[in-house]
Amino acid sequence: LVTAVGCGGGQDDKTSAQPASGNDTASGIQDRKIKLGIGLNEDHPEAFGARKFKEIVEEKTAGKIKVDLFYSNTLGDDQKMAEALKGGLQELTVISTSPLAPTVKEFGIFDFPFVFNTGEEADAVLDGPVGQAVLDKLPEQGWIGLAYWENGFRNLTNSKHPVAKLEDFEGLKIRTMQNQVHLDVFKQLGANPTPMAFSEVFTAMESKAIDGQENPFPTIESNKFNEVQTYLSVTNHVYTPFIFLAGKPFWDKLSDEEKQILQDAAKEAGKVERQLNREQNVKSLENLKAAGMQVNEVSPEEKARIQEAIKPVIDKYSKELGEDLVKQMFEEVEKLR
Ligand code: TK8
């Protein structure tokens, strides 16, 4: 997988961020030590993006703002890190939008299957008015959304059999993120879905408590899911964004200059991370095949049957999550085609 190039960023062992000094935060850059936690491993594009963010911030502040990086859920899983931001125990995280949907329901529109065909389509919608409309819902929950990064197109692995047609989902015990749209989609497909934090997935598959899971190829490779999963079905059933979050208690202490530096760094590192993730997505599929996974495609006819089967779920959540926002999302995608 990706090797860290150029910008250091091992797991620092600092235990807590120095509180911002009480002096004037309206201007200038204060000495700060801040924690950025992610769930994926240090060889994943997300970690490279985190190291890029660290490099930019420490360079632009001449080291006055020091970013300590924590990989592999060492600060907790997505929901736990998001909660830690609210309380000011952690300053920054990059996590999937899906596990935030129970709190910010509008994030759920990005869990609709088959909305985007390419990463570029996702970028245009996320970086445009629809993505911004969802970010605007975050401050009232205690978060500031600085940028969208890429988790990517999700594919299904399991230990039972290939999934090549609609009927193959029947009865499969699939882990999903803690997200009602994902749960309802897999129930509608006839599977037996279980919500679970990412950090528990490998063990649950190893013990056969679940049959399978779904994630982008780089995550499947980086977390060695091929060691406990036989079948990889190229479903590309949904695109998951990452969201770069700052905790509002931390953010409100920053000067405008510090805010601008962090905001720009999150966006710039996100562009690098998206590109790298797309490159790694191709490499990881080849590596997973070489590692012995039995890989199958899903025909366009079967994909159409799957899409048809889950339409009632899309209709239900379009109403629940905001018909105007959903309509605007689909219209923006159509404009790109
Ligand atoms: C990592 C998670 C993960 C996500 C999941 O922090 O939970 O399956 O796709 O990669 O955000």
PDB file of N, CA, C and O in Angstrom, residues 13-73:
ATOM      1  N   ASP A  13       3.526  10.104  20.754  1.00  0.00           N
ATOM      2  CA  ASP A  13       2.977   9.541  22.005  1.00  0.00           C
ATOM      3  C   ASP A  13       2.526  10.649  22.955  1.00  0.00           C
ATOM      4  O   ASP A  13       2.370  10.451  24.120  1.00  0.00           O
ATOM      5  N   LYS A  14       2.324  11.845  22.386  1.00  0.00           N
ATOM      6  CA  LYS A  14       1.853  12.927  23.269  1.00  0.00           C
ATOM      7  C   LYS A  14       0.482  12.544  23.810  1.00  0.00           C
ATOM      8  O   LYS A  14      -0.329  11.961  23.122  1.00  0.00           O
ATOM      9  N   THR A  15       0.227  12.795  25.045  1.00  0.00           N
ATOM     10  CA  THR A  15      -1.046  12.326  25.608  1.00  0.00           C
ATOM     11  C   THR A  15      -2.129  13.392  25.515  1.00  0.00           C
ATOM     12  O   THR A  15      -3.271  13.093  25.341  1.00  0.00           O
ATOM     13  N   SER A  16      -1.781  14.656  25.655  1.00  0.00           N
ATOM     14  CA  SER A  16      -2.928  15.579  25.559  1.00  0.00           C
ATOM     15  C   SER A  16      -2.479  16.894  24.921  1.00  0.00           C
ATOM     16  O   SER A  16      -1.342  17.296  25.044  1.00  0.00           O
ATOM     17  N   ALA A  17      -3.424  17.517  24.250  1.00  0.00           N
ATOM     18  CA  ALA A  17      -3.092  18.791  23.602  1.00  0.00           C
ATOM     19  C   ALA A  17      -2.878  19.842  24.688  1.00  0.00           C
ATOM     20  O   ALA A  17      -3.541  19.836  25.708  1.00  0.00           O
ATOM     21  N   GLN A  18      -1.900  20.711  24.483  1.00  0.00           N
ATOM     22  CA  GLN A  18      -1.751  21.835  25.411  1.00  0.00           C
ATOM     23  C   GLN A  18      -2.977  22.737  25.248  1.00  0.00           C
ATOM     24  O   GLN A  18      -3.350  23.037  24.128  1.00  0.00           O
ATOM     25  N   PRO A  19      -3.579  23.135  26.373  1.00  0.00           N
ATOM     26  CA  PRO A  19      -4.711  24.062  26.211  1.00  0.00           C
ATOM     27  C   PRO A  19      -4.195  25.337  25.550  1.00  0.00           C
ATOM     28  O   PRO A  19      -3.070  25.751  25.785  1.00  0.00           O
ATOM     29  N   ALA A  20      -5.039  25.926  24.709  1.00  0.00           N
ATOM     30  CA  ALA A  20      -4.637  27.177  24.068  1.00  0.00           C
ATOM     31  C   ALA A  20      -4.404  28.203  25.177  1.00  0.00           C
ATOM     32  O   ALA A  20      -5.129  28.252  26.157  1.00  0.00           O
ATOM     33  N   SER A  21      -3.350  28.974  25.020  1.00  0.00           N
ATOM     34  CA  SER A  21      -3.063  29.976  26.071  1.00  0.00           C
ATOM     35  C   SER A  21      -4.236  30.956  26.119  1.00  0.00           C
ATOM     36  O   SER A  21      -4.949  31.159  25.143  1.00  0.00           O
ATOM     37  N   GLY A  22      -4.410  31.554  27.273  1.00  0.00           N
ATOM     38  CA  GLY A  22      -5.577  32.441  27.433  1.00  0.00           C
ATOM     39  C   GLY A  22      -5.400  33.749  26.683  1.00  0.00           C
ATOM     40  O   GLY A  22      -6.311  34.546  26.652  1.00  0.00           O
ATOM     41  N   ASN A  23      -4.199  33.909  26.057  1.00  0.00           N
ATOM     42  CA  ASN A  23      -4.017  35.262  25.514  1.00  0.00           C
ATOM     43  C   ASN A  23      -4.864  35.471  24.264  1.00  0.00           C
ATOM     44  O   ASN A  23      -5.560  34.590  23.819  1.00  0.00           O
ATOM     45  N   ASP A  24      -4.757  36.636  23.675  1.00  0.00           N
ATOM     46  CA  ASP A  24      -5.626  37.057  22.595  1.00  0.00           C
ATOM     47  C   ASP A  24      -5.660  36.009  21.474  1.00  0.00           C
ATOM     48  O   ASP A  24      -4.637  35.652  20.925  1.00  0.00           O
ATOM     49  N   THR A  25      -6.844  35.515  21.192  1.00  0.00           N
ATOM     50  CA  THR A  25      -6.925  34.548  20.107  1.00  0.00           C
ATOM     51  C   THR A  25      -7.484  35.224  18.854  1.00  0.00           C
ATOM     52  O   THR A  25      -7.822  34.567  17.900  1.00  0.00           O
ATOM     53  N   ALA A  26      -7.636  36.538  18.898  1.00  0.00           N
ATOM     54  CA  ALA A  26      -8.244  37.192  17.728  1.00  0.00           C
ATOM     55  C   ALA A  26      -7.235  37.275  16.589  1.00  0.00           C
ATOM     56  O   ALA A  26      -7.588  37.377  15.438  1.00  0.00           O
ATOM     57  N   SER A  27      -5.956  37.190  16.909  1.00  0.00           N
ATOM     58  CA  SER A  27      -5.000  37.297  15.805  1.00  0.00           C
ATOM     59  C   SER A  27      -3.769  36.475  16.166  1.00  0.00           C
ATOM     60  O   SER A  27      -3.575  36.073  17.295  1.00  0.00           O
ATOM     61  N   GLY A  28      -2.985  36.191  15.139  1.00  0.00           N
ATOM     62  CA  GLY A  28      -1.717  35.520  15.378  1.00  0.00           C
ATOM     63  C   GLY A  28      -1.890  34.024  15.536  1.00  0.00           C
ATOM     64  O   GLY A  28      -2.979  33.489  15.528  1.00  0.00           O
ATOM     65  N   ILE A  29      -0.748  33.377  15.678  1.00  0.00           N
ATOM     66  CA  ILE A  29      -0.720  31.915  15.763  1.00  0.00           C
ATOM     67  C   ILE A  29      -0.134  31.531  17.117  1.00  0.00           C
ATOM     68  O   ILE A  29       0.967  31.969  17.473  1.00  0.00           O
ATOM     69  N   GLN A  30      -0.902  30.747  17.873  1.00  0.00           N
ATOM     70  CA  GLN A  30      -0.433  30.345  19.205  1.00  0.00           C
ATOM     71  C   GLN A  30       0.294  29.015  19.119  1.00  0.00           C
ATOM     72  O   GLN A  30       0.068  28.244  18.193  1.00  0.00           O
ATOM     73  N   ASP A  31       1.118  28.733  20.144  1.00  0.00           N
ATOM     74  CA  ASP A  31       1.710  27.395  20.269  1.00  0.00           C
ATOM     75  C   ASP A  31       0.608  26.412  20.639  1.00  0.00           C
ATOM     76  O   ASP A  31      -0.092  26.617  21.636  1.00  0.00           O
ATOM     77  N   ARG A  32       0.401  25.399  19.808  1.00  0.00           N
ATOM     78  CA  ARG A  32      -0.642  24.414  20.095  1.00  0.00           C
ATOM     79  C   ARG A  32      -0.163  23.033  19.700  1.00  0.00           C
ATOM     80  O   ARG A  32       0.586  22.882  18.725  1.00  0.00           O
ATOM     81  N   LYS A  33      -0.622  22.042  20.482  1.00  0.00           N
ATOM     82  CA  LYS A  33      -0.400  20.643  20.079  1.00  0.00           C
ATOM     83  C   LYS A  33      -1.783  20.030  19.907  1.00  0.00           C
ATOM     84  O   LYS A  33      -2.581  20.011  20.849  1.00  0.00           O
ATOM     85  N   ILE A  34      -2.098  19.589  18.680  1.00  0.00           N
ATOM     86  CA  ILE A  34      -3.465  19.125  18.431  1.00  0.00           C
ATOM     87  C   ILE A  34      -3.441  17.686  17.934  1.00  0.00           C
ATOM     88  O   ILE A  34      -2.488  17.254  17.282  1.00  0.00           O
ATOM     89  N   LYS A  35      -4.513  16.920  18.218  1.00  0.00           N
ATOM     90  CA  LYS A  35      -4.595  15.501  17.873  1.00  0.00           C
ATOM     91  C   LYS A  35      -5.508  15.298  16.672  1.00  0.00           C
ATOM     92  O   LYS A  35      -6.669  15.750  16.678  1.00  0.00           O
ATOM     93  N   LEU A  36      -4.995  14.621  15.669  1.00  0.00           N
ATOM     94  CA  LEU A  36      -5.792  14.207  14.513  1.00  0.00           C
ATOM     95  C   LEU A  36      -5.847  12.682  14.516  1.00  0.00           C
ATOM     96  O   LEU A  36      -4.817  12.016  14.337  1.00  0.00           O
ATOM     97  N   GLY A  37      -7.054  12.125  14.747  1.00  0.00           N
ATOM     98  CA  GLY A  37      -7.211  10.671  14.781  1.00  0.00           C
ATOM     99  C   GLY A  37      -7.977  10.175  13.569  1.00  0.00           C
ATOM    100  O   GLY A  37      -8.931  10.813  13.116  1.00  0.00           O
ATOM    101  N   ILE A  38      -7.519   9.014  13.025  1.00  0.00           N
ATOM    102  CA  ILE A  38      -8.269   8.376  11.934  1.00  0.00           C
ATOM    103  C   ILE A  38      -8.432   6.895  12.263  1.00  0.00           C
ATOM    104  O   ILE A  38      -7.756   6.359  13.139  1.00  0.00           O
ATOM    105  N   GLY A  39      -9.328   6.241  11.505  1.00  0.00           N
ATOM    106  CA  GLY A  39      -9.588   4.822  11.772  1.00  0.00           C
ATOM    107  C   GLY A  39      -8.735   3.881  10.964  1.00  0.00           C
ATOM    108  O   GLY A  39      -8.527   2.732  11.357  1.00  0.00           O
ATOM    109  N   LEU A  40      -8.226   4.341   9.839  1.00  0.00           N
ATOM    110  CA  LEU A  40      -7.511   3.414   8.971  1.00  0.00           C
ATOM    111  C   LEU A  40      -6.020   3.388   9.314  1.00  0.00           C
ATOM    112  O   LEU A  40      -5.529   4.209  10.096  1.00  0.00           O
ATOM    113  N   ASN A  41      -5.329   2.446   8.696  1.00  0.00           N
ATOM    114  CA  ASN A  41      -3.924   2.204   9.055  1.00  0.00           C
ATOM    115  C   ASN A  41      -2.984   3.191   8.377  1.00  0.00           C
ATOM    116  O   ASN A  41      -3.367   3.866   7.421  1.00  0.00           O
ATOM    117  N   GLU A  42      -1.729   3.217   8.833  1.00  0.00           N
ATOM    118  CA  GLU A  42      -0.814   4.249   8.339  1.00  0.00           C
ATOM    119  C   GLU A  42      -0.400   4.025   6.891  1.00  0.00           C
ATOM    120  O   GLU A  42       0.186   4.908   6.280  1.00  0.00           O
ATOM    121  N   ASP A  43      -0.749   2.835   6.316  1.00  0.00           N
ATOM    122  CA  ASP A  43      -0.394   2.605   4.897  1.00  0.00           C
ATOM    123  C   ASP A  43      -1.561   2.935   3.963  1.00  0.00           C
ATOM    124  O   ASP A  43      -1.494   2.694   2.764  1.00  0.00           O
ATOM    125  N   HIS A  44      -2.661   3.452   4.514  1.00  0.00           N
ATOM    126  CA  HIS A  44      -3.850   3.743   3.699  1.00  0.00           C
ATOM    127  C   HIS A  44      -3.798   5.189   3.185  1.00  0.00           C
ATOM    128  O   HIS A  44      -3.272   6.067   3.882  1.00  0.00           O
ATOM    129  N   PRO A  45      -4.337   5.478   2.002  1.00  0.00           N
ATOM    130  CA  PRO A  45      -4.342   6.865   1.507  1.00  0.00           C
ATOM    131  C   PRO A  45      -4.874   7.879   2.512  1.00  0.00           C
ATOM    132  O   PRO A  45      -4.412   9.022   2.556  1.00  0.00           O
ATOM    133  N   GLU A  46      -5.835   7.480   3.352  1.00  0.00           N
ATOM    134  CA  GLU A  46      -6.344   8.427   4.354  1.00  0.00           C
ATOM    135  C   GLU A  46      -5.216   8.888   5.283  1.00  0.00           C
ATOM    136  O   GLU A  46      -5.150  10.058   5.669  1.00  0.00           O
ATOM    137  N   ALA A  47      -4.324   7.974   5.627  1.00  0.00           N
ATOM    138  CA  ALA A  47      -3.206   8.326   6.512  1.00  0.00           C
ATOM    139  C   ALA A  47      -2.218   9.219   5.780  1.00  0.00           C
ATOM    140  O   ALA A  47      -1.650  10.142   6.374  1.00  0.00           O
ATOM    141  N   PHE A  48      -2.025   8.964   4.495  1.00  0.00           N
ATOM    142  CA  PHE A  48      -1.140   9.840   3.711  1.00  0.00           C
ATOM    143  C   PHE A  48      -1.723  11.252   3.687  1.00  0.00           C
ATOM    144  O   PHE A  48      -1.013  12.238   3.877  1.00  0.00           O
ATOM    145  N   GLY A  49      -3.049  11.343   3.545  1.00  0.00           N
ATOM    146  CA  GLY A  49      -3.700  12.657   3.573  1.00  0.00           C
ATOM    147  C   GLY A  49      -3.505  13.331   4.914  1.00  0.00           C
ATOM    148  O   GLY A  49      -3.220  14.539   4.992  1.00  0.00           O
ATOM    149  N   ALA A  50      -3.567  12.545   5.990  1.00  0.00           N
ATOM    150  CA  ALA A  50      -3.361  13.117   7.334  1.00  0.00           C
ATOM    151  C   ALA A  50      -1.932  13.631   7.493  1.00  0.00           C
ATOM    152  O   ALA A  50      -1.701  14.710   8.052  1.00  0.00           O
ATOM    153  N   ARG A  51      -0.954  12.869   6.941  1.00  0.00           N
ATOM    154  CA  ARG A  51       0.433  13.329   7.023  1.00  0.00           C
ATOM    155  C   ARG A  51       0.648  14.580   6.182  1.00  0.00           C
ATOM    156  O   ARG A  51       1.393  15.491   6.568  1.00  0.00           O
ATOM    157  N   LYS A  52      -0.047  14.667   5.077  1.00  0.00           N
ATOM    158  CA  LYS A  52       0.040  15.854   4.207  1.00  0.00           C
ATOM    159  C   LYS A  52      -0.525  17.065   4.953  1.00  0.00           C
ATOM    160  O   LYS A  52       0.051  18.160   4.934  1.00  0.00           O
ATOM    161  N   PHE A  53      -1.667  16.849   5.631  1.00  0.00           N
ATOM    162  CA  PHE A  53      -2.271  17.936   6.434  1.00  0.00           C
ATOM    163  C   PHE A  53      -1.282  18.407   7.487  1.00  0.00           C
ATOM    164  O   PHE A  53      -1.021  19.609   7.646  1.00  0.00           O
ATOM    165  N   LYS A  54      -0.660  17.455   8.183  1.00  0.00           N
ATOM    166  CA  LYS A  54       0.315  17.792   9.247  1.00  0.00           C
ATOM    167  C   LYS A  54       1.459  18.619   8.666  1.00  0.00           C
ATOM    168  O   LYS A  54       1.854  19.651   9.213  1.00  0.00           O
ATOM    169  N   GLU A  55       1.961  18.168   7.510  1.00  0.00           N
ATOM    170  CA  GLU A  55       3.100  18.851   6.868  1.00  0.00           C
ATOM    171  C   GLU A  55       2.740  20.303   6.542  1.00  0.00           C
ATOM    172  O   GLU A  55       3.486  21.233   6.859  1.00  0.00           O
ATOM    173  N   ILE A  56       1.561  20.493   5.955  1.00  0.00           N
ATOM    174  CA  ILE A  56       1.151  21.848   5.544  1.00  0.00           C
ATOM    175  C   ILE A  56       0.990  22.747   6.759  1.00  0.00           C
ATOM    176  O   ILE A  56       1.518  23.869   6.809  1.00  0.00           O
ATOM    177  N   VAL A  57       0.286  22.257   7.787  1.00  0.00           N
ATOM    178  CA  VAL A  57       0.020  23.091   8.966  1.00  0.00           C
ATOM    179  C   VAL A  57       1.319  23.449   9.687  1.00  0.00           C
ATOM    180  O   VAL A  57       1.544  24.608  10.051  1.00  0.00           O
ATOM    181  N   GLU A  58       2.206  22.440   9.854  1.00  0.00           N
ATOM    182  CA  GLU A  58       3.437  22.728  10.609  1.00  0.00           C
ATOM    183  C   GLU A  58       4.367  23.635   9.817  1.00  0.00           C
ATOM    184  O   GLU A  58       5.080  24.469  10.375  1.00  0.00           O
ATOM    185  N   GLU A  59       4.281  23.516   8.502  1.00  0.00           N
ATOM    186  CA  GLU A  59       5.110  24.401   7.660  1.00  0.00           C
ATOM    187  C   GLU A  59       4.559  25.826   7.721  1.00  0.00           C
ATOM    188  O   GLU A  59       5.289  26.785   7.950  1.00  0.00           O
ATOM    189  N   LYS A  60       3.228  25.955   7.600  1.00  0.00           N
ATOM    190  CA  LYS A  60       2.639  27.309   7.532  1.00  0.00           C
ATOM    191  C   LYS A  60       2.682  28.027   8.879  1.00  0.00           C
ATOM    192  O   LYS A  60       2.557  29.240   8.955  1.00  0.00           O
ATOM    193  N   THR A  61       2.812  27.259   9.972  1.00  0.00           N
ATOM    194  CA  THR A  61       2.864  27.920  11.289  1.00  0.00           C
ATOM    195  C   THR A  61       4.268  27.858  11.886  1.00  0.00           C
ATOM    196  O   THR A  61       4.436  28.098  13.088  1.00  0.00           O
ATOM    197  N   ALA A  62       5.238  27.476  11.042  1.00  0.00           N
ATOM    198  CA  ALA A  62       6.644  27.366  11.493  1.00  0.00           C
ATOM    199  C   ALA A  62       6.723  26.488  12.746  1.00  0.00           C
ATOM    200  O   ALA A  62       7.459  26.779  13.696  1.00  0.00           O
ATOM    201  N   GLY A  63       5.889  25.448  12.760  1.00  0.00           N
ATOM    202  CA  GLY A  63       5.932  24.478  13.860  1.00  0.00           C
ATOM    203  C   GLY A  63       5.210  24.920  15.121  1.00  0.00           C
ATOM    204  O   GLY A  63       5.161  24.187  16.111  1.00  0.00           O
ATOM    205  N   LYS A  64       4.604  26.103  15.102  1.00  0.00           N
ATOM    206  CA  LYS A  64       3.913  26.559  16.326  1.00  0.00           C
ATOM    207  C   LYS A  64       2.677  25.700  16.593  1.00  0.00           C
ATOM    208  O   LYS A  64       2.342  25.394  17.724  1.00  0.00           O
ATOM    209  N   ILE A  65       1.984  25.298  15.499  1.00  0.00           N
ATOM    210  CA  ILE A  65       0.890  24.343  15.671  1.00  0.00           C
ATOM    211  C   ILE A  65       1.420  22.966  15.292  1.00  0.00           C
ATOM    212  O   ILE A  65       1.810  22.735  14.141  1.00  0.00           O
ATOM    213  N   LYS A  66       1.488  22.052  16.288  1.00  0.00           N
ATOM    214  CA  LYS A  66       2.014  20.715  16.057  1.00  0.00           C
ATOM    215  C   LYS A  66       0.852  19.737  15.981  1.00  0.00           C
ATOM    216  O   LYS A  66      -0.044  19.762  16.831  1.00  0.00           O
ATOM    217  N   VAL A  67       0.817  18.946  14.905  1.00  0.00           N
ATOM    218  CA  VAL A  67      -0.283  17.998  14.707  1.00  0.00           C
ATOM    219  C   VAL A  67       0.213  16.593  15.049  1.00  0.00           C
ATOM    220  O   VAL A  67       1.124  16.073  14.408  1.00  0.00           O
ATOM    221  N   ASP A  68      -0.381  15.983  16.095  1.00  0.00           N
ATOM    222  CA  ASP A  68      -0.039  14.602  16.452  1.00  0.00           C
ATOM    223  C   ASP A  68      -1.024  13.659  15.787  1.00  0.00           C
ATOM    224  O   ASP A  68      -2.248  13.822  15.937  1.00  0.00           O
ATOM    225  N   LEU A  69      -0.502  12.684  15.037  1.00  0.00           N
ATOM    226  CA  LEU A  69      -1.355  11.779  14.260  1.00  0.00           C
ATOM    227  C   LEU A  69      -1.567  10.463  14.992  1.00  0.00           C
ATOM    228  O   LEU A  69      -0.637   9.914  15.576  1.00  0.00           O
ATOM    229  N   PHE A  70      -2.798   9.949  14.930  1.00  0.00           N
ATOM    230  CA  PHE A  70      -3.132   8.664  15.543  1.00  0.00           C
ATOM    231  C   PHE A  70      -3.911   7.839  14.523  1.00  0.00           C
ATOM    232  O   PHE A  70      -4.964   8.278  14.043  1.00  0.00           O
ATOM    233  N   TYR A  71      -3.395   6.648  14.177  1.00  0.00           N
ATOM    234  CA  TYR A  71      -4.002   5.801  13.139  1.00  0.00           C
ATOM    235  C   TYR A  71      -4.768   4.632  13.769  1.00  0.00           C
ATOM    236  O   TYR A  71      -4.762   4.465  14.990  1.00  0.00           O
ATOM    237  N   SER A  72      -5.423   3.858  12.915  1.00  0.00           N
ATOM    238  CA  SER A  72      -5.961   2.525  13.278  1.00  0.00           C
ATOM    239  C   SER A  72      -6.870   2.533  14.492  1.00  0.00           C
ATOM    240  O   SER A  72      -6.793   1.659  15.347  1.00  0.00           O
ATOM    241  N   ASN A  73      -7.716   3.532  14.594  1.00  0.00           N
ATOM    242  CA  ASN A  73      -8.711   3.604  15.677  1.00  0.00           C
ATOM    243  C   ASN A  73      -8.067   3.643  17.064  1.00  0.00           C
ATOM    244  O   ASN A  73      -8.714   3.313  18.060  1.00  0.00           O
TER     245      ASN A  73
END
